[in-house]
CSV table of C-alpha atoms in Angstrom, one decimal:
chain,number,residue,atom,x,y,z
A,1,UNK,CA,5.0,-56.7,-82.1
A,2,UNK,CA,4.3,-58.8,-85.1
A,3,UNK,CA,1.2,-61.0,-85.4
A,4,UNK,CA,0.1,-63.5,-87.9
A,5,UNK,CA,-3.6,-62.8,-87.7
A,6,UNK,CA,-4.2,-64.3,-91.1
A,7,UNK,CA,-3.5,-67.9,-90.2
A,8,UNK,CA,-6.4,-70.2,-90.9
A,9,UNK,CA,-9.4,-69.6,-93.1
A,10,UNK,CA,-9.6,-66.2,-94.8
A,11,UNK,CA,-12.8,-64.2,-94.4
A,12,UNK,CA,-14.0,-61.1,-96.2
A,13,UNK,CA,-15.8,-58.2,-94.6
A,14,UNK,CA,-19.1,-59.5,-96.0
A,15,UNK,CA,-18.5,-62.9,-94.3
A,16,UNK,CA,-18.3,-61.2,-90.9
A,17,UNK,CA,-21.2,-59.0,-91.7
A,18,UNK,CA,-23.5,-61.8,-92.7
A,19,UNK,CA,-22.8,-63.8,-89.6
A,20,UNK,CA,-23.7,-60.9,-87.3
A,21,UNK,CA,-26.5,-59.1,-89.2
A,22,UNK,CA,-24.3,-56.0,-89.7
A,23,UNK,CA,-23.3,-54.1,-92.8
A,24,UNK,CA,-19.8,-54.4,-94.3
A,25,UNK,CA,-19.3,-50.7,-93.5
A,26,UNK,CA,-20.0,-51.4,-89.8
A,27,UNK,CA,-17.3,-54.1,-89.9
A,28,UNK,CA,-14.8,-51.6,-91.4
A,29,UNK,CA,-15.9,-49.0,-88.8
A,30,UNK,CA,-15.3,-51.5,-86.0
A,31,UNK,CA,-11.8,-52.2,-87.3
A,32,UNK,CA,-11.0,-48.5,-87.6
A,33,UNK,CA,-12.3,-48.0,-84.0
A,34,UNK,CA,-9.9,-50.7,-82.7
A,35,UNK,CA,-12.8,-53.0,-81.8
A,36,UNK,CA,-11.4,-55.6,-84.2
A,37,UNK,CA,-7.6,-56.1,-84.6
A,38,UNK,CA,-6.1,-54.6,-87.8
A,39,UNK,CA,-6.7,-56.8,-90.8
A,40,UNK,CA,-4.1,-57.6,-93.4
A,41,UNK,CA,-4.6,-56.5,-97.0
A,42,UNK,CA,-4.4,-58.2,-100.3
A,43,UNK,CA,-2.1,-56.8,-103.0
A,44,UNK,CA,-5.2,-55.0,-104.3
A,45,UNK,CA,-6.0,-53.4,-100.9
A,46,UNK,CA,-8.9,-55.6,-99.9
A,47,UNK,CA,-9.2,-56.4,-96.2
A,48,UNK,CA,-8.7,-60.0,-95.2
A,49,UNK,CA,-10.1,-61.2,-91.8
A,50,UNK,CA,-9.7,-64.5,-90.0
A,51,UNK,CA,-11.5,-66.5,-87.3
A,52,UNK,CA,-9.8,-64.3,-84.7
A,53,UNK,CA,-11.6,-61.3,-86.1
A,54,UNK,CA,-14.9,-63.2,-86.1
A,55,UNK,CA,-14.4,-64.0,-82.4
A,56,UNK,CA,-13.5,-60.4,-81.6
A,57,UNK,CA,-16.7,-59.3,-83.2
A,58,UNK,CA,-18.7,-61.9,-81.3
A,59,UNK,CA,-17.1,-60.8,-78.1
A,60,UNK,CA,-17.8,-57.1,-78.7
A,61,UNK,CA,-21.5,-57.8,-79.6
A,62,UNK,CA,-21.8,-59.9,-76.5
A,63,UNK,CA,-20.3,-57.2,-74.3
A,64,UNK,CA,-22.7,-54.5,-75.6
A,65,UNK,CA,-25.9,-55.4,-73.6
A,66,UNK,CA,-24.1,-55.6,-70.3
A,67,UNK,CA,-21.5,-52.8,-70.6
A,68,UNK,CA,-22.8,-50.4,-73.2
A,69,UNK,CA,-21.2,-49.3,-76.4
A,70,UNK,CA,-18.6,-47.0,-74.9
A,71,UNK,CA,-17.2,-49.4,-72.3
A,72,UNK,CA,-17.5,-52.4,-74.7
A,73,UNK,CA,-15.4,-50.4,-77.2
A,74,UNK,CA,-12.8,-49.5,-74.6
A,75,UNK,CA,-12.6,-53.1,-73.4
A,76,UNK,CA,-11.9,-54.4,-77.0
A,77,UNK,CA,-9.4,-51.7,-77.7
A,78,UNK,CA,-7.5,-52.6,-74.6
A,79,UNK,CA,-7.5,-56.3,-75.5
A,80,UNK,CA,-6.3,-55.5,-79.0
A,81,UNK,CA,-3.5,-53.4,-77.6
A,82,UNK,CA,-2.5,-56.2,-75.2
A,83,UNK,CA,-3.5,-54.1,-72.2
A,84,UNK,CA,-5.4,-56.9,-70.6
A,85,UNK,CA,-5.2,-55.5,-67.1
A,86,UNK,CA,-6.9,-52.3,-68.4
A,87,UNK,CA,-9.6,-54.4,-70.0
A,88,UNK,CA,-10.2,-56.2,-66.7
A,89,UNK,CA,-10.3,-52.8,-64.8
A,90,UNK,CA,-13.0,-51.6,-67.2
A,91,UNK,CA,-15.0,-54.8,-66.6
A,92,UNK,CA,-14.6,-54.5,-62.8
A,93,UNK,CA,-16.0,-50.9,-63.0
A,94,UNK,CA,-19.1,-52.1,-64.9
A,95,UNK,CA,-19.7,-54.8,-62.3
A,96,UNK,CA,-19.2,-52.2,-59.5
A,97,UNK,CA,-21.8,-49.9,-61.2
A,98,UNK,CA,-24.2,-52.8,-61.4
A,99,UNK,CA,-23.8,-53.5,-57.7
A,100,UNK,CA,-24.3,-49.8,-56.9
A,101,UNK,CA,-27.5,-49.9,-59.0
A,102,UNK,CA,-28.7,-52.9,-57.1
A,103,UNK,CA,-28.0,-51.1,-53.8
A,104,UNK,CA,-29.9,-48.0,-55.0
A,105,UNK,CA,-32.9,-50.2,-56.0
A,106,UNK,CA,-32.8,-51.8,-52.6
A,107,UNK,CA,-32.6,-48.4,-50.9
A,108,UNK,CA,-35.6,-47.1,-52.9
A,109,UNK,CA,-37.7,-50.2,-52.0
A,110,UNK,CA,-36.8,-50.0,-48.3
A,111,UNK,CA,-37.6,-46.3,-48.3
A,112,UNK,CA,-40.9,-46.8,-50.0
A,113,UNK,CA,-41.7,-49.6,-47.6
A,114,UNK,CA,-40.9,-47.5,-44.6
A,115,UNK,CA,-42.8,-44.6,-46.1
A,116,UNK,CA,-46.0,-46.8,-46.4
A,117,UNK,CA,-45.5,-48.2,-42.9
A,118,UNK,CA,-45.1,-44.7,-41.4
A,119,UNK,CA,-48.1,-43.3,-43.2
A,120,UNK,CA,-50.3,-46.2,-42.0
A,121,UNK,CA,-49.2,-46.0,-38.4
A,122,UNK,CA,-49.3,-42.2,-37.9
A,123,UNK,CA,-52.5,-40.7,-36.6
A,124,UNK,CA,-53.9,-37.9,-38.8
A,125,UNK,CA,-53.7,-35.2,-36.2
A,126,UNK,CA,-52.3,-31.7,-36.6
A,127,UNK,CA,-48.7,-31.1,-35.5
A,128,UNK,CA,-47.6,-28.3,-33.3
A,129,UNK,CA,-46.2,-25.3,-35.1
A,130,UNK,CA,-42.5,-24.4,-34.7
A,131,UNK,CA,-43.3,-20.8,-33.8
A,132,UNK,CA,-46.1,-19.1,-32.1
A,133,UNK,CA,-47.1,-17.3,-35.3
A,134,UNK,CA,-47.1,-20.3,-37.6
A,135,UNK,CA,-50.3,-22.4,-37.8
A,136,UNK,CA,-50.0,-26.1,-37.4
A,137,UNK,CA,-51.8,-27.0,-40.7
A,138,UNK,CA,-53.8,-25.6,-43.5
A,139,UNK,CA,-57.5,-25.9,-42.6
A,140,UNK,CA,-59.2,-28.7,-44.5
A,141,UNK,CA,-56.4,-29.4,-46.9
A,142,UNK,CA,-54.2,-31.9,-45.1
A,143,UNK,CA,-51.2,-29.7,-45.8
A,144,UNK,CA,-48.7,-28.5,-43.3
A,145,UNK,CA,-46.0,-25.9,-42.8
A,146,UNK,CA,-42.3,-26.2,-42.5
A,147,UNK,CA,-42.0,-26.3,-38.7
A,148,UNK,CA,-44.5,-29.2,-38.1
A,149,UNK,CA,-43.1,-31.2,-41.0
A,150,UNK,CA,-39.5,-30.7,-39.8
A,151,UNK,CA,-40.5,-31.8,-36.3
A,152,UNK,CA,-42.3,-34.8,-37.6
A,153,UNK,CA,-39.2,-35.9,-39.6
A,154,UNK,CA,-36.8,-35.1,-36.8
A,155,UNK,CA,-34.8,-32.6,-38.9
A,156,UNK,CA,-34.3,-28.8,-38.9
A,157,UNK,CA,-36.4,-26.5,-41.0
A,158,UNK,CA,-33.1,-25.4,-42.7
A,159,UNK,CA,-32.8,-29.0,-44.0
A,160,UNK,CA,-36.2,-28.8,-45.7
A,161,UNK,CA,-35.2,-25.5,-47.2
A,162,UNK,CA,-32.0,-27.1,-48.6
A,163,UNK,CA,-34.0,-29.9,-50.0
A,164,UNK,CA,-36.3,-27.4,-51.6
A,165,UNK,CA,-33.3,-25.7,-53.3
A,166,UNK,CA,-32.3,-29.1,-54.7
A,167,UNK,CA,-35.8,-29.6,-56.1
A,168,UNK,CA,-36.6,-32.5,-53.8
A,169,UNK,CA,-39.7,-30.8,-52.3
A,170,UNK,CA,-41.7,-28.1,-53.9
A,171,UNK,CA,-43.9,-26.3,-51.4
A,172,UNK,CA,-46.1,-23.5,-52.4
A,173,UNK,CA,-46.4,-20.2,-50.6
A,174,UNK,CA,-49.4,-19.2,-48.6
A,175,UNK,CA,-50.6,-16.0,-50.3
A,176,UNK,CA,-51.6,-14.3,-47.0
A,177,UNK,CA,-48.7,-15.2,-44.8
A,178,UNK,CA,-45.9,-16.2,-47.2
A,179,UNK,CA,-45.3,-19.4,-45.3
A,180,UNK,CA,-44.2,-22.5,-47.2
A,181,UNK,CA,-47.1,-24.9,-47.5
A,182,UNK,CA,-46.4,-28.6,-47.9
A,183,UNK,CA,-49.2,-30.6,-49.4
A,184,UNK,CA,-49.6,-34.4,-49.3
A,185,UNK,CA,-47.2,-35.0,-52.2
A,186,UNK,CA,-44.6,-32.7,-50.7
A,187,UNK,CA,-44.8,-34.6,-47.4
A,188,UNK,CA,-44.3,-37.9,-49.3
A,189,UNK,CA,-41.3,-36.5,-51.1
A,190,UNK,CA,-39.8,-35.2,-47.9
A,191,UNK,CA,-40.3,-38.5,-46.2
A,192,UNK,CA,-38.7,-40.4,-49.1
A,193,UNK,CA,-35.8,-38.0,-49.2
A,194,UNK,CA,-35.3,-38.4,-45.5
A,195,UNK,CA,-35.2,-42.2,-45.8
A,196,UNK,CA,-32.7,-42.1,-48.6
A,197,UNK,CA,-30.5,-39.6,-46.9
A,198,UNK,CA,-30.5,-41.9,-43.9
A,199,UNK,CA,-29.3,-44.6,-46.3
A,200,UNK,CA,-26.3,-42.4,-47.3
A,201,UNK,CA,-27.5,-41.1,-50.6
A,202,UNK,CA,-26.5,-37.7,-51.9
A,203,UNK,CA,-29.1,-35.1,-52.9
A,204,UNK,CA,-28.1,-35.4,-56.5
A,205,UNK,CA,-28.6,-39.2,-56.4
A,206,UNK,CA,-32.1,-38.7,-54.8
A,207,UNK,CA,-33.4,-36.2,-57.3
A,208,UNK,CA,-34.0,-38.7,-60.2
A,209,UNK,CA,-35.7,-41.1,-57.8
A,210,UNK,CA,-38.1,-38.4,-56.5
A,211,UNK,CA,-38.7,-37.5,-60.2
A,212,UNK,CA,-39.7,-41.1,-60.8
A,213,UNK,CA,-42.2,-41.1,-57.9
A,214,UNK,CA,-43.7,-37.9,-59.2
A,215,UNK,CA,-44.0,-39.2,-62.7
A,216,UNK,CA,-45.7,-42.3,-61.5
A,217,UNK,CA,-48.2,-40.3,-59.5
A,218,UNK,CA,-47.0,-41.7,-56.1
A,219,UNK,CA,-45.1,-44.7,-54.7
A,220,UNK,CA,-47.8,-47.3,-55.3
A,221,UNK,CA,-47.7,-47.1,-59.2
A,222,UNK,CA,-43.9,-47.5,-58.9
A,223,UNK,CA,-44.3,-51.2,-58.1
A,224,UNK,CA,-44.4,-52.1,-61.8
A,225,UNK,CA,-41.4,-49.8,-62.4
A,226,UNK,CA,-39.4,-51.4,-59.6
A,227,UNK,CA,-40.2,-54.8,-61.0
A,228,UNK,CA,-39.0,-53.7,-64.4
A,229,UNK,CA,-35.9,-52.3,-62.7
A,230,UNK,CA,-35.2,-55.7,-61.1
A,231,UNK,CA,-35.6,-57.3,-64.5
A,232,UNK,CA,-33.2,-54.9,-66.2
A,233,UNK,CA,-30.6,-55.4,-63.6
A,234,UNK,CA,-30.9,-59.2,-63.8
A,235,UNK,CA,-30.6,-59.0,-67.6
A,236,UNK,CA,-27.5,-56.8,-67.4
A,237,UNK,CA,-25.9,-59.3,-64.9
A,238,UNK,CA,-26.6,-62.2,-67.2
A,239,UNK,CA,-25.4,-60.3,-70.3
A,240,UNK,CA,-22.2,-59.6,-68.5
A,241,UNK,CA,-21.7,-63.3,-68.0
A,242,UNK,CA,-22.3,-64.0,-71.7
A,243,UNK,CA,-19.9,-61.2,-72.6
A,244,UNK,CA,-17.3,-62.5,-70.3
A,245,UNK,CA,-17.5,-66.0,-71.8
A,246,UNK,CA,-17.0,-64.6,-75.3
A,247,UNK,CA,-14.2,-62.3,-74.2
A,248,UNK,CA,-12.4,-65.2,-72.5
A,249,UNK,CA,-12.6,-67.2,-75.8
A,250,UNK,CA,-11.2,-64.3,-77.7
A,251,UNK,CA,-8.4,-63.8,-75.1
A,252,UNK,CA,-7.5,-67.5,-75.3
A,253,UNK,CA,-7.4,-67.4,-79.1
A,254,UNK,CA,-5.3,-64.2,-79.0
A,255,UNK,CA,-2.7,-65.6,-76.6
A,256,UNK,CA,-0.5,-67.3,-79.2
A,257,UNK,CA,-0.2,-64.0,-81.1
A,258,UNK,CA,0.7,-62.0,-77.9
A,259,UNK,CA,4.1,-63.6,-77.4
């Protein structure tokens, strides 16, 4: 399918590089990767670009913040191969991922809110053990055993053991009895896991969220992290709008060459 991409003002690699703060080698690499349409060559083998190539570069650089390098590259390749529907599919997937990330953030916030509410409303009394041989709590430590914790959460002890295997709770063992002992942090992690599971999240999706809580030292220090998370999602959403505008301009300029 022939194209006359060289209509209009001729540009050199350095012209595109200067306008974008890139090196001429980066421009050549982008062309070889299919991010830019193929350039014509002079009789001496020099690349000759046009305003269409400049717009392709602007579109790619605008797509990067919202979609990431790999997806932005795939979008531009699809566009340059006239596979417009494939490019739209890739864009749709990025938007779906952003929506999923927003839902995850909302679930974490709701879970932490319910966690704080539950902790504030519950009396600090010992729970009944699940067996006659298991004590209700570790004396003076605020820790508890698997039976009382499972009963408090309304789940089976086997569920807590499954969460332990997934790394979501990390109880220690009582050296005298061998029972699992859940300290305050373990109870917090179990409650958070329980809330997220009720929200439909898989264990492998919950694991990194629990890791964030542990790294922050608890849910309270996560407020700043959650605010930053909100900011990053908003920035991604706006970047996607900017990328879409530049890509629409590129698509409109390409249309006469796609016949």
